[in-house]
mmCIF file of C-alpha atoms in Angstrom:
data_model
loop_
_atom_site.group_PDB
_atom_site.id
_atom_site.type_symbol
_atom_site.label_atom_id
_atom_site.label_comp_id
_atom_site.label_asym_id
_atom_site.label_seq_id
_atom_site.Cartn_x
_atom_site.Cartn_y
_atom_site.Cartn_z
ATOM 1 C CA MET T 127 0.002 0.001 -0.003
ATOM 2 C CA SER T 128 1.329 3.447 -0.860
ATOM 3 C CA GLN T 129 2.058 5.378 2.323
ATOM 4 C CA LEU T 130 1.724 9.161 2.200
ATOM 5 C CA LYS T 131 2.289 9.204 5.966
ATOM 6 C CA GLU T 132 3.828 6.725 8.355
ATOM 7 C CA ASN T 133 1.098 4.703 10.096
ATOM 8 C CA GLN T 134 -1.419 5.914 7.520
ATOM 9 C CA ILE T 135 -5.045 4.972 8.295
ATOM 10 C CA PHE T 136 -7.174 6.373 5.450
ATOM 11 C CA ILE T 137 -7.551 9.408 3.172
ATOM 12 C CA LEU T 138 -10.544 11.672 2.698
ATOM 13 C CA ALA T 139 -9.965 12.715 -0.928
ATOM 14 C CA ALA T 140 -11.647 15.336 -3.075
ATOM 15 C CA ASN T 141 -13.197 13.848 -6.203
ATOM 16 C CA SER T 142 -12.252 16.835 -8.310
ATOM 17 C CA ALA T 143 -10.084 19.947 -8.082
ATOM 18 C CA ALA T 144 -8.242 22.445 -10.223
ATOM 19 C CA ILE T 145 -4.450 22.495 -10.656
ATOM 20 C CA LYS T 146 -3.031 25.982 -10.433
ATOM 21 C CA SER T 147 0.474 25.061 -11.584
ATOM 22 C CA VAL T 148 2.689 22.018 -11.880
ATOM 23 C CA HIS T 149 6.115 21.913 -10.278
ATOM 24 C CA GLU T 150 8.850 19.309 -10.398
ATOM 25 C CA ASN T 151 7.969 17.630 -7.095
ATOM 26 C CA HIS T 152 4.485 18.877 -6.267
ATOM 27 C CA LEU T 153 1.245 20.388 -7.531
ATOM 28 C CA GLU T 154 -0.001 23.808 -6.601
ATOM 29 C CA TYR T 155 -3.777 23.919 -6.635
ATOM 30 C CA TYR T 156 -6.696 26.227 -5.982
ATOM 31 C CA GLU T 157 -7.520 25.389 -2.395
ATOM 32 C CA ASP T 158 -11.140 26.558 -2.646
ATOM 33 C CA LYS T 159 -11.692 23.948 -5.362
ATOM 34 C CA ILE T 160 -10.931 21.048 -3.054
ATOM 35 C CA SER T 161 -11.666 22.627 0.294
ATOM 36 C CA ASN T 162 -14.881 24.197 1.503
ATOM 37 C CA PRO T 163 -16.534 24.763 4.916
ATOM 38 C CA ALA T 164 -18.638 21.601 4.704
ATOM 39 C CA ILE T 165 -15.606 19.395 3.946
ATOM 40 C CA ASN T 166 -13.495 21.127 6.600
ATOM 41 C CA LYS T 167 -16.208 20.583 9.200
ATOM 42 C CA LEU T 168 -16.546 16.962 8.112
ATOM 43 C CA VAL T 169 -12.782 16.417 8.548
ATOM 44 C CA SER T 170 -12.919 17.950 12.009
ATOM 45 C CA TYR T 171 -15.994 15.887 12.912
ATOM 46 C CA VAL T 172 -14.477 12.592 11.706
ATOM 47 C CA SER T 173 -11.206 13.367 13.489
ATOM 48 C CA SER T 174 -12.757 14.224 16.868
ATOM 49 C CA THR T 175 -15.119 11.212 16.720
ATOM 50 C CA ILE T 176 -12.351 8.732 15.899
ATOM 51 C CA ASN T 177 -10.132 10.144 18.636
ATOM 52 C CA ASN T 178 -12.967 10.041 21.173
ATOM 53 C CA GLU T 179 -14.001 6.486 20.380
ATOM 54 C CA ILE T 180 -10.706 4.857 19.381
ATOM 55 C CA GLY T 181 -7.850 7.169 20.330
ATOM 56 C CA THR T 182 -8.851 7.286 23.989
ATOM 57 C CA THR T 183 -9.313 3.501 24.100
ATOM 58 C CA TYR T 184 -5.775 2.809 22.864
ATOM 59 C CA GLY T 185 -4.141 5.898 24.376
ATOM 60 C CA VAL T 186 -3.054 7.275 21.007
ATOM 61 C CA SER T 187 -3.667 10.408 18.909
ATOM 62 C CA ILE T 188 -4.936 10.160 15.335
ATOM 63 C CA LEU T 189 -3.814 13.207 13.386
ATOM 64 C CA HIS T 190 -4.686 14.505 9.900
ATOM 65 C CA ASP T 191 -2.898 16.641 7.347
ATOM 66 C CA HIS T 192 -3.692 18.110 3.893
ATOM 67 C CA VAL T 193 -1.753 16.419 1.113
ATOM 68 C CA ILE T 194 -1.143 16.393 -2.639
ATOM 69 C CA PHE T 195 -0.232 12.891 -3.762
ATOM 70 C CA GLY T 196 2.239 13.846 -6.529
ATOM 71 C CA THR T 197 2.565 15.190 -10.070
ATOM 72 C CA ASP T 198 1.859 11.779 -11.590
ATOM 73 C CA HIS T 199 -1.686 11.813 -10.180
ATOM 74 C CA THR T 200 -4.632 13.917 -11.239
ATOM 75 C CA PRO T 201 -5.845 16.644 -8.867
ATOM 76 C CA LYS T 202 -8.753 14.489 -7.785
ATOM 77 C CA ASN T 203 -6.257 12.861 -5.456
ATOM 78 C CA ALA T 204 -5.869 16.001 -3.324
ATOM 79 C CA GLY T 205 -7.202 15.406 0.136
ATOM 80 C CA VAL T 206 -6.676 14.841 3.848
ATOM 81 C CA VAL T 207 -4.696 11.869 5.202
ATOM 82 C CA PHE T 208 -5.409 10.503 8.698
ATOM 83 C CA PHE T 209 -2.522 8.769 10.489
ATOM 84 C CA LEU T 210 -1.289 7.572 13.884
ATOM 85 C CA GLU T 211 0.939 10.021 15.726
ATOM 86 C CA ALA T 212 3.147 7.296 17.251
ATOM 87 C CA SER T 213 4.278 3.824 16.221
ATOM 88 C CA LEU T 214 2.759 0.862 18.031
ATOM 89 C CA ASP T 215 3.160 -2.875 17.727
ATOM 90 C CA LYS T 216 1.903 -4.369 14.481
ATOM 91 C CA LYS T 217 -1.187 -6.074 15.936
ATOM 92 C CA THR T 218 -2.414 -2.970 17.784
ATOM 93 C CA THR T 219 -1.745 -0.709 14.785
ATOM 94 C CA LEU T 220 -3.794 -3.005 12.553
ATOM 95 C CA GLU T 221 -6.692 -3.011 15.030
ATOM 96 C CA ILE T 222 -6.697 0.784 15.171
ATOM 97 C CA ILE T 223 -6.552 1.078 11.375
ATOM 98 C CA GLN T 224 -9.436 -1.364 10.842
ATOM 99 C CA LYS T 225 -11.629 0.209 13.519
ATOM 100 C CA SER T 226 -10.890 3.759 12.380
ATOM 101 C CA ARG T 227 -11.773 2.932 8.779
ATOM 102 C CA SER T 228 -15.005 1.196 9.681
ATOM 103 C CA LEU T 229 -16.006 4.005 12.051
ATOM 104 C CA ALA T 230 -15.271 6.704 9.443
ATOM 105 C CA ILE T 231 -17.373 4.884 6.846
ATOM 106 C CA HIS T 232 -20.146 4.285 9.392
ATOM 107 C CA ILE T 233 -20.507 7.942 10.464
ATOM 108 C CA VAL T 234 -20.266 9.318 6.917
ATOM 109 C CA GLN T 235 -22.887 6.877 5.594
ATOM 110 C CA LYS T 236 -25.302 7.868 8.364
ATOM 111 C CA MET T 237 -25.067 11.539 7.397
ATOM 112 C CA LEU T 238 -26.197 10.992 3.809
ATOM 113 C CA PRO T 239 -29.854 11.259 2.737
ATOM 114 C CA ASP T 240 -30.091 7.713 1.359
ATOM 115 C CA GLY T 241 -26.971 6.268 2.903
ATOM 116 C CA ASP T 242 -24.491 4.712 0.492
ATOM 117 C CA LEU T 243 -26.497 3.180 -2.341
ATOM 118 C CA PHE T 244 -23.700 0.816 -3.327
ATOM 119 C CA GLN T 245 -22.837 -0.619 0.100
ATOM 120 C CA GLU T 246 -24.664 -1.805 3.164
ATOM 121 C CA GLN T 247 -24.365 0.308 6.307
ATOM 122 C CA GLN T 248 -20.887 -0.263 7.761
ATOM 123 C CA ALA T 249 -21.161 -2.240 11.006
ATOM 124 C CA VAL T 250 -19.229 -1.245 14.146
ATOM 125 C CA PRO T 251 -19.811 -4.321 16.394
ATOM 126 C CA TRP T 252 -17.030 -3.313 18.778
ATOM 127 C CA LEU T 253 -19.119 -0.299 19.953
ATOM 128 C CA ASP T 254 -21.796 -1.039 22.544
ATOM 129 C CA ALA T 255 -25.327 0.320 22.247
ATOM 130 C CA GLU T 256 -24.600 3.199 24.601
ATOM 131 C CA LYS T 257 -21.719 4.450 22.464
ATOM 132 C CA VAL T 258 -23.712 4.056 19.230
ATOM 133 C CA GLU T 259 -26.428 6.210 20.818
ATOM 134 C CA ALA T 260 -23.818 8.825 21.707
ATOM 135 C CA LEU T 261 -22.603 8.779 18.091
ATOM 136 C CA ASP T 262 -26.159 9.388 16.876
ATOM 137 C CA GLU T 263 -26.476 12.351 19.237
ATOM 138 C CA ARG T 264 -23.206 13.868 17.956
ATOM 139 C CA GLN T 265 -24.430 13.353 14.416
ATOM 140 C CA GLU T 266 -27.662 15.196 15.167
ATOM 141 C CA LEU T 267 -25.733 18.118 16.619
ATOM 142 C CA PHE T 268 -23.534 18.252 13.495
ATOM 143 C CA LEU T 269 -26.477 18.028 11.105
ATOM 144 C CA THR T 270 -28.452 20.670 12.951
ATOM 145 C CA LYS T 271 -26.000 23.192 11.546
ATOM 146 C CA TRP T 272 -24.717 21.490 8.398
ATOM 147 C CA GLY T 273 -27.765 19.485 7.270
ATOM 148 C CA ASN T 274 -28.657 19.801 3.580
ATOM 149 C CA THR T 275 -25.244 21.335 2.824
ATOM 150 C CA LYS T 276 -24.078 20.514 -0.710
ATOM 151 C CA ILE T 277 -20.666 18.847 -0.951
ATOM 152 C CA PRO T 278 -19.190 20.307 -4.176
ATOM 153 C CA ASP T 279 -17.991 17.527 -6.484
ATOM 154 C CA GLY T 280 -18.208 14.960 -3.687
ATOM 155 C CA PHE T 281 -15.376 13.081 -1.980
ATOM 156 C CA SER T 282 -14.128 9.538 -1.328
ATOM 157 C CA LEU T 283 -12.654 7.589 1.563
ATOM 158 C CA ILE T 284 -9.651 5.593 0.326
ATOM 159 C CA ASP T 285 -6.824 3.628 1.892
ATOM 160 C CA ALA T 286 -4.228 4.502 -0.803
ATOM 161 C CA PRO T 287 -4.224 6.758 -3.914
ATOM 162 C CA GLU T 288 -3.947 3.850 -6.320
ATOM 163 C CA ASN T 289 -6.708 1.714 -4.788
ATOM 164 C CA THR T 290 -10.450 1.511 -5.334
ATOM 165 C CA PRO T 291 -12.252 3.854 -2.877
ATOM 166 C CA LEU T 292 -13.675 2.385 0.341
ATOM 167 C CA LEU T 293 -16.644 4.765 -0.015
ATOM 168 C CA CYS T 294 -17.692 7.285 -2.692
ATOM 169 C CA VAL T 295 -19.940 10.232 -1.858
ATOM 170 C CA ASP T 296 -21.662 12.544 -4.331
ATOM 171 C CA SER T 297 -24.477 14.094 -2.379
ATOM 172 C CA GLU T 298 -25.337 16.582 0.332
ATOM 173 C CA PHE T 299 -25.601 15.974 4.074
ATOM 174 C CA MET T 300 -29.019 14.790 5.126
ATOM 175 C CA THR T 301 -31.468 17.118 6.836
ATOM 176 C CA PRO T 302 -32.413 15.853 10.297
ATOM 177 C CA GLU T 303 -36.077 15.394 11.093
ATOM 178 C CA LYS T 304 -37.316 18.611 12.602
ATOM 179 C CA ARG T 305 -39.289 18.614 15.836
ATOM 180 C CA ALA T 306 -40.956 21.603 17.375
ATOM 181 C CA THR T 307 -38.607 23.008 20.007
ATOM 182 C CA THR T 308 -37.854 26.250 21.771
ATOM 183 C CA SER T 309 -34.312 27.387 22.525
ATOM 184 C CA THR T 310 -33.020 29.850 25.088
ATOM 185 C CA SER T 311 -29.510 30.933 26.044
ATOM 186 C CA ILE T 312 -28.415 30.482 29.629
ATOM 187 C CA ASP T 313 -25.277 31.296 31.530
ATOM 188 C CA GLY T 314 -24.027 30.295 34.919
ATOM 189 C CA ALA T 315 -21.258 29.119 37.174
ATOM 190 C CA GLY T 316 -20.527 25.974 39.099
ATOM 191 C CA LEU T 317 -18.148 23.130 39.830
ATOM 192 C CA ALA T 318 -17.005 20.450 37.451
ATOM 193 C CA ASP T 319 -18.660 17.153 38.436
ATOM 194 C CA GLY T 320 -17.109 14.923 35.803
ATOM 195 C CA PHE T 321 -17.467 14.138 32.115
ATOM 196 C CA SER T 322 -17.871 11.272 29.653
ATOM 197 C CA ASN T 323 -15.814 11.034 26.466
ATOM 198 C CA SER T 324 -17.980 8.286 25.009
ATOM 199 C CA ARG T 325 -21.226 10.159 25.617
ATOM 200 C CA ASN T 326 -19.755 13.607 24.815
ATOM 201 C CA GLU T 327 -21.174 14.954 28.058
ATOM 202 C CA ALA T 328 -19.992 17.303 30.790
ATOM 203 C CA TYR T 329 -21.512 17.468 34.275
ATOM 204 C CA ILE T 330 -21.562 20.696 36.284
ATOM 205 C CA LEU T 331 -22.845 21.337 39.805
ATOM 206 C CA THR T 332 -24.593 24.589 38.966
ATOM 207 C CA VAL T 333 -24.151 26.856 41.986
ATOM 208 C CA GLN T 334 -25.424 29.842 39.970
ATOM 209 C CA GLU T 335 -27.480 29.896 36.784
ATOM 210 C CA CYS T 336 -28.810 33.082 35.260
ATOM 211 C CA LEU T 337 -28.280 34.733 38.652
ATOM 212 C CA GLN T 338 -30.248 32.011 40.438
ATOM 213 C CA LYS T 339 -28.764 29.510 42.894
ATOM 214 C CA THR T 340 -29.560 25.949 41.941
ATOM 215 C CA GLY T 341 -27.306 23.357 43.584
ATOM 216 C CA ASP T 342 -28.194 20.731 40.941
ATOM 217 C CA VAL T 343 -25.827 18.654 38.835
ATOM 218 C CA ARG T 344 -26.680 19.453 35.244
ATOM 219 C CA LYS T 345 -25.792 17.306 32.203
ATOM 220 C CA PHE T 346 -24.582 19.162 29.129
ATOM 221 C CA LYS T 347 -24.041 17.796 25.656
ATOM 222 C CA VAL T 348 -20.683 18.841 24.247
ATOM 223 C CA ALA T 349 -20.212 19.271 20.509
ATOM 224 C CA HIS T 350 -16.510 20.151 20.604
ATOM 225 C CA PRO T 351 -13.926 17.977 22.380
ATOM 226 C CA ASP T 352 -11.947 21.038 23.597
ATOM 227 C CA LEU T 353 -14.661 21.689 26.181
ATOM 228 C CA LEU T 354 -14.082 18.209 27.641
ATOM 229 C CA THR T 355 -10.436 19.142 28.119
ATOM 230 C CA ILE T 356 -11.439 22.222 30.106
ATOM 231 C CA ILE T 357 -13.947 20.360 32.303
ATOM 232 C CA SER T 358 -11.324 17.678 32.947
ATOM 233 C CA GLU T 359 -8.785 20.286 34.082
ATOM 234 C CA ALA T 360 -11.375 22.027 36.287
ATOM 235 C CA ALA T 361 -12.376 18.757 37.943
ATOM 236 C CA PHE T 362 -8.748 17.764 38.550
ATOM 237 C CA LYS T 363 -7.885 21.144 40.088
ATOM 238 C CA ASN T 364 -11.240 21.489 41.892
ATOM 239 C CA MET T 365 -11.731 24.940 40.393
ATOM 240 C CA PRO T 366 -14.989 26.761 39.570
ATOM 241 C CA VAL T 367 -16.148 27.408 36.019
ATOM 242 C CA ARG T 368 -18.326 29.822 34.140
ATOM 243 C CA PHE T 369 -20.384 28.605 31.198
ATOM 244 C CA THR T 370 -22.847 29.594 28.540
ATOM 245 C CA ALA T 371 -25.219 27.044 27.069
ATOM 246 C CA THR T 372 -28.300 26.554 24.943
ATOM 247 C CA LYS T 373 -31.404 25.074 26.560
ATOM 248 C CA THR T 374 -33.589 23.257 24.048
ATOM 249 C CA THR T 375 -37.069 22.181 25.051
ATOM 250 C CA ASP T 376 -39.289 19.809 23.111
ATOM 251 C CA THR T 377 -42.671 21.526 22.985
ATOM 252 C CA MET T 378 -44.589 18.236 23.126
ATOM 253 C CA SER T 379 -42.753 16.376 25.877
ATOM 254 C CA GLN T 380 -41.421 19.523 27.602
ATOM 255 C CA LYS T 381 -38.164 17.628 28.008
ATOM 256 C CA SER T 382 -35.142 19.918 27.989
ATOM 257 C CA THR T 383 -31.584 19.249 26.907
ATOM 258 C CA TYR T 384 -28.556 21.469 27.391
ATOM 259 C CA THR T 385 -25.699 22.059 24.938
ATOM 260 C CA LEU T 386 -22.529 23.615 26.313
ATOM 261 C CA ASP T 387 -21.392 26.542 24.130
ATOM 262 C CA THR T 388 -18.476 28.038 26.095
ATOM 263 C CA LEU T 389 -16.644 27.083 29.263
ATOM 264 C CA GLU T 390 -13.841 28.676 31.221
ATOM 265 C CA ILE T 391 -12.163 28.235 34.610
ATOM 266 C CA ASP T 392 -12.713 31.361 36.721
ATOM 267 C CA ASP T 393 -10.702 31.683 39.947
ATOM 268 C CA ASN T 394 -12.511 34.934 40.784
ATOM 269 C CA LEU T 395 -15.679 32.968 41.562
ATOM 270 C CA LEU T 396 -14.023 31.854 44.797
ATOM 271 C CA ASP T 397 -14.469 35.434 46.088
ATOM 272 C CA THR T 398 -18.157 35.565 45.161
ATOM 273 C CA GLU T 399 -20.608 35.673 48.065
ATOM 274 C CA GLY T 400 -22.447 32.393 48.413
ATOM 275 C CA PHE T 401 -20.046 30.480 46.179
ATOM 276 C CA GLU T 402 -18.415 27.774 48.243
ATOM 277 C CA LEU T 403 -16.263 24.773 47.392
ATOM 278 C CA THR T 404 -17.259 21.682 49.357
#
């Protein structure tokens, strides 16, 4: 297999692009022809999901980098290569590669209107039902913003430039089923009470919320993994945090969910009247 990177896992490749100029050892291309906000968000989404579900399990980081495969290939081979940051033993590396590929195909297929017409839905039997549910929730958060976005010229998931694609996509992201909801912005402060990587959740003992004392542990959905890093640091150091979030309420069931928008550690809260660490 041709390796663009050491410990290469797979490539998310643009199906078409435009060469700007040809040089002896590389191609210069019009970046906007192979890169657009939808693709960039997809790359970030695939990367964070694989690292959450696989990277944390094996204690490794899965990185990605933009590449041009070489002057002997057409510009359709411009793309993003995913690879392991560090070398592991052969058996473990193979496990990570196989699981990462199957998970990437699985989550991309589930974001398309009709799935992949040429393949059955990729199975991920090594994920339990709880983690699959968490994946579905992350997908819904992603599609809430990017649903029905056209992917110019499509893209493919491939394991090497010269091989048949693992998955070809020429569509737009699906539009999630809309339910009647109301959304309000909230802000508050509290203490980190833990988090879950697999569920993409953060837990905060909300001492203050919209200027009201609560004293309840609130569960927040987290769309970006950076917020889990902050909540982890706050919990380890036993420091207070400030947050902003979106409260979404289903108008039929009146059930509310909370999505964490911003989070920061704030030492000054220790001097606030009524704010006590226990």
